[in-house]
């Protein structure tokens, strides 16, 4: 089926090592992208130019429900450097294929604080703007400067600033498809399957202040009797907190939080509190209320439950895990993960009237 003349493209590549759920699936065709010229070479050659493409970063936010028929572009663009400065910030650039956590550790080793609250988030630098990763009071958009990407239809390079990325809670322009049926403005908003991120630049504040206030961090400050932690201390604490309640994807397959924390109106929240006063909720600046999806799932009794080899993590109900990935068996299928996810959505909806939205991309 495929033209063997393309050295760049590997056939029938097992994807289990490349997705953090460790789901068994194959890419019919996979190309490693180390540079924009690799994308251009593919776009210049049949049949790759016409084939749908799927961009794979660290594979920490995907559920594979079968072999991938699209041409998988595995991003391996490397490099980290101080790229410039503004009046208020130092600009640091990293290749999209760099491991996120190692990049965060590297910035601290260079004496450049600002990313420490997001330590130990699995995945790559290139995936970080796609879902606007965030943890412990800091989101990627708070530290984002700009990114370079390549258009997968035309091969053109382009740069986007924060406004152009249209960041939202675990959301960006890269999660939305453009649609020919919507008007021109809407069409311009979607870059899903259209762009491959090559490099990301971060604006790290010259006058750094710790971001505190998140309950788990406050607890660590009290434990260590420390009111002004250093960036390295926050980094270490965040690593401890995450290791204590989130499974290590190298040992137990998972994709981090499986659902987004839902936002509801004050009225809806009041109704839920009346039915269950213990519901964990946070009032946001715009008056809406964010509910802890982990709590909603937990209170429906899902913690520790399984469908086949797909399970709900014992220490954090927001995380679905592959129970088979350490036992040496093939483990959970993407189908089992999605059956479990839908059963959870149905039971949370029946009890609270809230439809949870999945975070990972389902392929
Ligand atoms: N909770 C329960 N039971 C559970 C899980 C949580 O009652 O099984 C309660 C907790 O006790 C807490 C509340 O729910 O009161 C919130 O839990 P937590 O502080 O662990 O944070 P989260 O809302 O579950 C979010 C992010 C995480 C991020 C943490 C810390 C989302 C979808 N998830 O989780 O991000 O690390 O906050 O900032 O926003 C990820 O996206 O993959 C991720 C891990």
Short mmCIF file of C-alpha atoms and ligand atoms in Angstrom, two decimals:
data_model
loop_
_atom_site.label_atom_id
_atom_site.label_comp_id
_atom_site.label_asym_id
_atom_site.label_seq_id
_atom_site.Cartn_x
_atom_site.Cartn_y
_atom_site.Cartn_z
CA UNK A 1 0.00 0.00 0.00
CA UNK A 2 2.80 2.42 0.87
CA UNK A 3 5.61 3.69 -1.32
CA UNK A 4 8.83 2.13 -0.04
CA UNK A 5 10.95 4.94 -1.44
CA UNK A 6 10.22 7.11 1.59
CA UNK A 7 13.02 6.35 4.06
CA UNK A 8 11.44 8.60 6.64
CA UNK A 9 8.28 6.54 7.11
CA UNK A 10 8.22 3.36 9.22
CA UNK A 11 5.40 0.82 8.70
CA UNK A 12 3.34 -1.07 11.31
CA UNK A 13 4.96 0.58 14.29
CA UNK A 14 3.82 -0.61 17.75
CA UNK A 15 2.46 2.42 19.64
CA UNK A 16 2.39 0.82 23.12
CA UNK A 17 5.73 2.45 24.11
CA UNK A 18 4.56 5.82 22.78
CA UNK A 19 1.31 6.23 24.75
CA UNK A 20 1.27 6.67 28.51
CA UNK A 21 -1.82 4.41 28.87
CA UNK A 22 0.36 1.64 27.33
CA UNK A 23 -2.54 0.56 25.15
CA UNK A 24 -1.56 -1.93 22.46
CA UNK A 25 -2.10 -0.50 18.97
CA UNK A 26 -0.12 0.06 15.80
CA UNK A 27 0.52 2.96 13.50
CA UNK A 28 0.19 1.78 9.92
CA UNK A 29 2.74 4.46 9.08
CA UNK A 30 4.85 6.65 11.35
CA UNK A 31 7.34 9.42 10.59
CA UNK A 32 9.71 10.95 13.13
CA UNK A 33 9.79 14.72 12.79
CA UNK A 34 13.02 16.35 13.97
CA UNK A 35 12.71 19.46 11.87
CA UNK A 36 10.27 21.42 9.66
CA UNK A 37 12.05 20.02 6.59
CA UNK A 38 10.84 16.49 7.49
CA UNK A 39 7.24 17.71 7.28
CA UNK A 40 7.92 19.44 3.98
CA UNK A 41 9.50 16.26 2.57
CA UNK A 42 6.35 14.30 3.45
CA UNK A 43 4.08 16.95 1.97
CA UNK A 44 6.04 16.80 -1.28
CA UNK A 45 5.50 13.07 -1.75
CA UNK A 46 2.54 10.82 -2.54
CA UNK A 47 0.86 9.10 -0.74
CA UNK A 48 1.86 10.95 2.44
CA UNK A 49 0.81 14.39 1.27
CA UNK A 50 -2.84 13.37 0.88
CA UNK A 51 -3.10 11.14 3.97
CA UNK A 52 -4.78 12.41 7.14
CA UNK A 53 -2.13 13.10 9.80
CA UNK A 54 -2.07 12.55 13.54
CA UNK A 55 0.50 14.47 15.60
CA UNK A 56 1.88 12.45 18.52
CA UNK A 57 3.82 14.15 21.31
CA UNK A 58 4.53 12.24 24.52
CA UNK A 59 1.31 10.25 24.06
CA UNK A 60 0.21 11.24 27.55
CA UNK A 61 -3.18 12.57 26.55
CA UNK A 62 -4.51 10.01 24.07
CA UNK A 63 -6.70 6.91 24.21
CA UNK A 64 -6.02 4.59 21.26
CA UNK A 65 -9.13 2.57 20.42
CA UNK A 66 -7.53 0.68 17.51
CA UNK A 67 -4.71 0.83 15.01
CA UNK A 68 -4.12 4.35 13.74
CA UNK A 69 -4.81 4.71 10.03
CA UNK A 70 -3.65 8.31 9.77
CA UNK A 71 0.05 8.97 9.18
CA UNK A 72 1.44 9.39 12.71
CA UNK A 73 3.89 12.29 13.02
CA UNK A 74 6.02 11.62 16.10
CA UNK A 75 7.49 14.95 17.14
CA UNK A 76 11.19 14.75 18.05
CA UNK A 77 12.22 18.40 17.66
CA UNK A 78 14.85 18.97 20.36
CA UNK A 79 16.80 21.87 21.88
CA UNK A 80 16.55 24.25 24.86
CA UNK A 81 17.94 27.77 25.03
CA UNK A 82 17.60 31.23 26.49
CA UNK A 83 16.11 33.04 23.48
CA UNK A 84 15.87 36.66 24.61
CA UNK A 85 14.31 39.00 27.12
CA UNK A 86 11.67 41.66 27.59
CA UNK A 87 11.48 44.33 30.31
CA UNK A 88 9.76 41.88 32.65
CA UNK A 89 10.70 38.40 31.48
CA UNK A 90 13.41 36.10 30.22
CA UNK A 91 12.33 34.19 27.13
CA UNK A 92 13.23 30.50 27.10
CA UNK A 93 12.66 28.31 24.06
CA UNK A 94 12.34 24.53 23.85
CA UNK A 95 11.86 22.06 21.00
CA UNK A 96 8.42 20.43 20.95
CA UNK A 97 9.93 16.96 21.44
CA UNK A 98 11.63 17.81 24.74
CA UNK A 99 10.24 16.04 27.80
CA UNK A 100 8.19 18.58 29.79
CA UNK A 101 9.38 17.66 33.27
CA UNK A 102 13.06 17.55 32.25
CA UNK A 103 12.60 20.97 30.66
CA UNK A 104 11.11 22.37 33.90
CA UNK A 105 14.03 20.90 35.89
CA UNK A 106 16.50 22.40 33.38
CA UNK A 107 15.00 25.91 33.70
CA UNK A 108 15.45 25.74 37.49
CA UNK A 109 19.04 24.49 37.09
CA UNK A 110 19.68 27.57 34.90
CA UNK A 111 18.33 29.80 37.70
CA UNK A 112 15.10 30.53 35.77
CA UNK A 113 12.08 29.98 38.03
CA UNK A 114 8.44 30.17 36.93
CA UNK A 115 7.43 26.67 35.81
CA UNK A 116 7.97 24.83 39.15
CA UNK A 117 4.24 24.43 39.99
CA UNK A 118 3.89 22.39 36.79
CA UNK A 119 6.67 19.90 37.65
CA UNK A 120 6.15 16.23 36.82
CA UNK A 121 3.28 16.73 34.37
CA UNK A 122 3.77 13.91 31.87
CA UNK A 123 4.23 14.63 28.17
CA UNK A 124 6.25 16.86 25.90
CA UNK A 125 6.83 20.60 25.55
CA UNK A 126 4.94 20.57 22.23
CA UNK A 127 1.84 19.08 23.83
CA UNK A 128 1.83 21.60 26.69
CA UNK A 129 0.01 24.42 24.83
CA UNK A 130 -2.43 22.02 23.14
CA UNK A 131 -4.32 21.39 26.34
CA UNK A 132 -2.97 24.39 28.26
CA UNK A 133 -1.58 22.15 31.00
CA UNK A 134 -1.82 23.39 34.55
CA UNK A 135 -1.33 22.43 38.16
CA UNK A 136 -1.19 23.98 41.63
CA UNK A 137 -2.30 27.44 40.63
CA UNK A 138 -0.25 27.95 37.43
CA UNK A 139 -1.41 27.26 33.90
CA UNK A 140 0.78 27.16 30.82
CA UNK A 141 -0.88 30.33 29.50
CA UNK A 142 0.47 32.26 32.53
CA UNK A 143 4.03 31.60 31.32
CA UNK A 144 3.52 31.36 27.56
CA UNK A 145 5.21 33.72 25.12
CA UNK A 146 4.74 32.27 21.62
CA UNK A 147 5.18 29.15 19.50
CA UNK A 148 6.35 28.19 16.03
CA UNK A 149 4.33 25.66 14.07
CA UNK A 150 4.07 24.27 10.57
CA UNK A 151 0.87 24.04 8.56
CA UNK A 152 0.29 20.37 7.68
CA UNK A 153 -1.58 21.29 4.50
CA UNK A 154 0.71 23.92 3.02
CA UNK A 155 4.06 23.37 4.77
CA UNK A 156 4.16 27.05 5.75
CA UNK A 157 5.75 28.09 9.03
CA UNK A 158 3.83 30.40 11.34
CA UNK A 159 4.12 31.88 14.83
CA UNK A 160 1.27 32.32 17.31
CA UNK A 161 1.14 34.50 20.41
CA UNK A 162 -0.98 33.70 23.48
CA UNK A 163 -4.11 35.48 22.21
CA UNK A 164 -3.90 33.60 18.91
CA UNK A 165 -3.71 30.27 20.76
CA UNK A 166 -7.15 31.01 22.33
CA UNK A 167 -6.25 29.32 25.60
CA UNK A 168 -9.01 28.16 27.93
CA UNK A 169 -9.17 25.65 30.78
CA UNK A 170 -7.39 22.58 29.29
CA UNK A 171 -8.22 24.03 25.89
CA UNK A 172 -6.68 25.87 22.94
CA UNK A 173 -7.05 26.45 19.20
CA UNK A 174 -5.23 23.12 18.66
CA UNK A 175 -8.14 21.13 20.14
CA UNK A 176 -10.73 22.53 17.73
CA UNK A 177 -11.36 21.49 14.15
CA UNK A 178 -11.91 24.08 11.50
CA UNK A 179 -15.21 23.57 9.80
CA UNK A 180 -16.19 24.57 6.32
CA UNK A 181 -19.77 24.92 7.58
CA UNK A 182 -19.07 27.76 9.97
CA UNK A 183 -18.38 31.39 9.11
CA UNK A 184 -14.90 32.68 8.29
CA UNK A 185 -14.08 33.77 11.88
CA UNK A 186 -15.05 30.42 13.34
CA UNK A 187 -13.13 28.61 10.62
CA UNK A 188 -9.99 30.48 11.53
CA UNK A 189 -10.34 29.20 15.11
CA UNK A 190 -9.60 25.52 14.54
CA UNK A 191 -6.11 24.03 14.05
CA UNK A 192 -6.81 20.43 15.13
CA UNK A 193 -4.96 18.01 12.77
CA UNK A 194 -3.82 21.07 10.81
CA UNK A 195 -0.71 22.24 12.68
CA UNK A 196 2.40 20.63 14.10
CA UNK A 197 4.04 22.62 16.90
CA UNK A 198 7.82 22.81 16.44
CA UNK A 199 9.05 25.07 19.27
CA UNK A 200 7.50 26.82 22.26
CA UNK A 201 8.76 29.99 24.01
CA UNK A 202 8.04 30.76 27.64
CA UNK A 203 8.19 34.14 29.40
CA UNK A 204 9.70 33.53 32.84
CA UNK A 205 9.32 36.50 35.20
CA UNK A 206 12.51 38.41 36.11
CA UNK A 207 10.94 39.29 39.46
CA UNK A 208 9.75 35.84 40.45
CA UNK A 209 7.25 35.36 43.27
CA UNK A 210 6.10 31.93 44.43
CA UNK A 211 2.54 30.97 43.47
CA UNK A 212 1.07 29.65 46.71
CA UNK A 213 -2.48 29.35 47.98
CA UNK A 214 -3.27 25.89 46.63
CA UNK A 215 -4.33 23.68 49.56
CA UNK A 216 -1.74 20.94 48.97
CA UNK A 217 1.09 23.53 48.79
CA UNK A 218 -0.15 25.35 51.90
CA UNK A 219 -0.06 22.02 53.73
CA UNK A 220 3.59 21.52 52.73
CA UNK A 221 4.44 25.07 53.90
CA UNK A 222 2.88 24.38 57.29
CA UNK A 223 4.67 21.00 57.58
CA UNK A 224 8.04 22.64 56.80
CA UNK A 225 7.24 25.80 58.78
CA UNK A 226 8.15 27.84 55.69
CA UNK A 227 6.36 31.00 54.49
CA UNK A 228 8.66 31.99 51.59
CA UNK A 229 9.62 28.81 49.72
CA UNK A 230 12.18 28.88 46.91
CA UNK A 231 11.26 27.72 43.41
CA UNK A 232 13.27 24.54 44.00
CA UNK A 233 11.30 23.84 47.21
CA UNK A 234 8.00 24.24 45.37
CA UNK A 235 9.31 21.97 42.60
CA UNK A 236 10.24 19.29 45.17
CA UNK A 237 6.91 19.60 47.01
CA UNK A 238 4.88 19.39 43.79
CA UNK A 239 6.84 16.25 42.85
CA UNK A 240 6.09 14.75 46.30
CA UNK A 241 2.38 15.65 46.11
CA UNK A 242 1.98 14.24 42.61
CA UNK A 243 3.91 11.04 43.43
CA UNK A 244 1.69 10.49 46.46
CA UNK A 245 -1.62 10.66 44.62
CA UNK A 246 -1.01 10.17 40.91
CA UNK A 247 0.19 6.91 39.35
CA UNK A 248 3.60 6.90 37.63
CA UNK A 249 2.77 6.22 33.97
CA UNK A 250 6.01 4.22 33.60
CA UNK A 251 4.59 1.70 36.08
CA UNK A 252 0.81 2.00 35.71
CA UNK A 253 -0.55 3.19 32.37
CA UNK A 254 -2.69 6.34 32.63
CA UNK A 255 -3.31 9.70 30.97
CA UNK A 256 -3.43 11.94 34.06
CA UNK A 257 -6.81 13.47 34.85
CA UNK A 258 -9.29 11.76 32.56
CA UNK A 259 -12.06 14.35 32.92
CA UNK A 260 -12.09 18.14 33.11
CA UNK A 261 -13.37 19.77 36.29
CA UNK A 262 -16.84 21.00 35.26
CA UNK A 263 -18.02 24.59 35.66
CA UNK A 264 -21.60 25.20 36.79
CA UNK A 265 -23.71 28.25 37.63
CA UNK A 266 -24.16 29.36 41.25
CA UNK A 267 -27.79 28.17 41.11
CA UNK A 268 -26.79 24.71 39.91
CA UNK A 269 -24.14 24.54 42.61
CA UNK A 270 -26.63 25.56 45.30
CA UNK A 271 -28.89 22.74 44.16
CA UNK A 272 -26.04 20.22 44.34
CA UNK A 273 -24.96 21.48 47.79
CA UNK A 274 -28.56 21.09 49.01
CA UNK A 275 -28.43 17.46 47.94
CA UNK A 276 -24.85 16.82 49.02
CA UNK A 277 -23.31 19.48 51.32
CA UNK A 278 -19.85 17.96 51.08
CA UNK A 279 -19.39 18.67 47.34
CA UNK A 280 -15.89 20.13 46.69
CA UNK A 281 -16.31 23.45 44.82
CA UNK A 282 -14.41 26.68 44.09
CA UNK A 283 -16.03 30.00 43.14
CA UNK A 284 -14.27 31.55 40.11
CA UNK A 285 -13.69 35.25 39.38
CA UNK A 286 -16.59 35.35 36.87
CA UNK A 287 -19.05 34.06 39.49
CA UNK A 288 -19.31 30.54 38.06
CA UNK A 289 -18.36 27.59 40.23
CA UNK A 290 -15.85 24.84 39.46
CA UNK A 291 -16.60 21.41 40.88
CA UNK A 292 -13.96 18.75 41.58
CA UNK A 293 -14.72 15.98 39.07
CA UNK A 294 -12.62 13.59 41.21
CA UNK A 295 -14.99 14.17 44.12
CA UNK A 296 -18.12 13.69 41.95
CA UNK A 297 -16.77 10.38 40.61
CA UNK A 298 -15.61 9.27 44.06
CA UNK A 299 -18.97 10.00 45.63
CA UNK A 300 -20.65 7.82 42.99
CA UNK A 301 -18.55 4.96 44.37
CA UNK A 302 -16.16 4.52 41.42
CA UNK A 303 -12.82 4.65 43.20
CA UNK A 304 -11.01 1.31 42.70
CA UNK A 305 -13.67 -0.09 40.30
CA UNK A 306 -12.79 -1.68 36.93
CA UNK A 307 -14.16 -2.62 33.53
CA UNK A 308 -11.94 -5.42 32.20
CA UNK A 309 -8.39 -4.17 32.74
CA UNK A 310 -9.36 -0.49 32.76
CA UNK A 311 -9.77 0.86 36.27
CA UNK A 312 -10.36 3.93 38.43
CA UNK A 313 -7.19 4.74 40.39
CA UNK A 314 -7.49 3.98 44.11
CA UNK A 315 -5.92 7.25 45.31
CA UNK A 316 -7.51 9.70 42.84
CA UNK A 317 -10.82 8.94 41.14
CA UNK A 318 -10.14 11.44 38.35
CA UNK A 319 -7.45 9.18 36.92
CA UNK A 320 -8.27 6.07 34.88
CA UNK A 321 -5.54 3.42 34.76
CA UNK A 322 -4.51 0.40 32.72
CA UNK A 323 -4.30 -2.38 35.29
CA UNK A 324 -2.64 -4.76 32.83
CA UNK A 325 0.31 -2.65 31.83
CA UNK A 326 2.59 -3.88 34.62
CA UNK A 327 1.48 -7.51 34.61
CA UNK A 328 3.08 -8.13 31.24
CA UNK A 329 -0.26 -8.88 29.56
CA UNK A 330 -1.61 -6.76 26.74
CA UNK A 331 -3.61 -4.83 29.32
CA UNK A 332 -6.67 -2.67 28.83
CA UNK A 333 -7.97 -1.93 25.37
CA UNK A 334 -8.99 1.58 24.39
CA UNK A 335 -12.53 0.18 24.16
CA UNK A 336 -12.45 -0.88 27.83
CA UNK A 337 -11.17 2.54 28.87
CA UNK A 338 -13.97 4.25 26.95
CA UNK A 339 -16.65 1.85 28.30
CA UNK A 340 -15.48 2.69 31.83
CA UNK A 341 -15.37 6.41 31.03
CA UNK A 342 -18.94 6.35 29.64
CA UNK A 343 -20.25 4.38 32.63
CA UNK A 344 -18.72 7.02 34.94
CA UNK A 345 -20.21 9.86 32.87
CA UNK A 346 -23.66 8.22 33.02
CA UNK A 347 -23.62 7.67 36.76
CA UNK A 348 -22.34 11.21 37.52
CA UNK A 349 -25.01 12.59 35.17
CA UNK A 350 -27.78 10.56 36.80
CA UNK A 351 -26.78 11.64 40.31
CA UNK A 352 -25.73 15.28 39.75
CA UNK A 353 -27.09 16.25 36.30
CA UNK A 354 -23.56 17.08 35.10
CA UNK A 355 -22.01 15.57 31.97
CA UNK A 356 -18.26 15.21 32.54
CA UNK A 357 -16.08 16.02 29.56
CA UNK A 358 -13.10 13.75 28.80
CA UNK A 359 -9.66 15.43 28.67
CA UNK A 360 -7.69 13.02 26.43
CA UNK A 361 -8.04 12.82 22.67
CA UNK A 362 -9.77 9.58 21.63
CA UNK A 363 -8.39 8.05 18.43
N1 LIG B 1 -11.15 14.45 45.45
C1 LIG B 1 -11.91 13.48 46.06
N2 LIG B 1 -11.79 12.20 45.63
C2 LIG B 1 -10.96 11.83 44.62
C3 LIG B 1 -10.20 12.82 43.99
C4 LIG B 1 -10.31 14.15 44.40
O1 LIG B 1 -12.67 13.77 46.97
O2 LIG B 1 -10.91 10.64 44.28
C5 LIG B 1 -11.22 15.84 45.91
C6 LIG B 1 -9.91 16.21 46.63
O3 LIG B 1 -9.95 15.85 47.98
C7 LIG B 1 -9.86 17.71 46.45
C8 LIG B 1 -10.56 17.93 45.11
O4 LIG B 1 -11.27 16.73 44.80
O5 LIG B 1 -10.60 18.36 47.46
C9 LIG B 1 -9.59 18.31 44.01
O6 LIG B 1 -8.58 17.30 43.89
P1 LIG B 1 -7.05 17.67 43.50
O7 LIG B 1 -6.56 18.75 44.37
O8 LIG B 1 -6.30 16.38 43.45
O9 LIG B 1 -7.12 18.29 42.06
P2 LIG B 1 -8.01 17.91 40.81
O10 LIG B 1 -9.02 18.97 40.61
O11 LIG B 1 -8.49 16.52 40.94
C10 LIG B 1 -6.55 19.22 39.08
C11 LIG B 1 -5.94 18.97 37.73
C12 LIG B 1 -4.67 18.15 37.86
C13 LIG B 1 -3.70 18.94 38.73
C14 LIG B 1 -4.36 19.21 40.10
C15 LIG B 1 -3.50 20.10 40.96
C16 LIG B 1 -7.79 18.93 36.17
C17 LIG B 1 -8.68 18.09 35.30
N3 LIG B 1 -6.91 18.26 36.90
O12 LIG B 1 -6.92 17.96 39.61
O13 LIG B 1 -4.09 18.01 36.58
O14 LIG B 1 -2.50 18.21 38.92
O15 LIG B 1 -5.62 19.89 39.90
O16 LIG B 1 -3.52 21.42 40.48
O17 LIG B 1 -7.91 20.14 36.14
C18 LIG B 1 -4.03 16.58 34.68
O18 LIG B 1 -4.64 17.46 34.06
O19 LIG B 1 -3.68 15.49 34.13
C19 LIG B 1 -3.76 16.77 36.10
C20 LIG B 1 -3.26 15.80 36.83
#
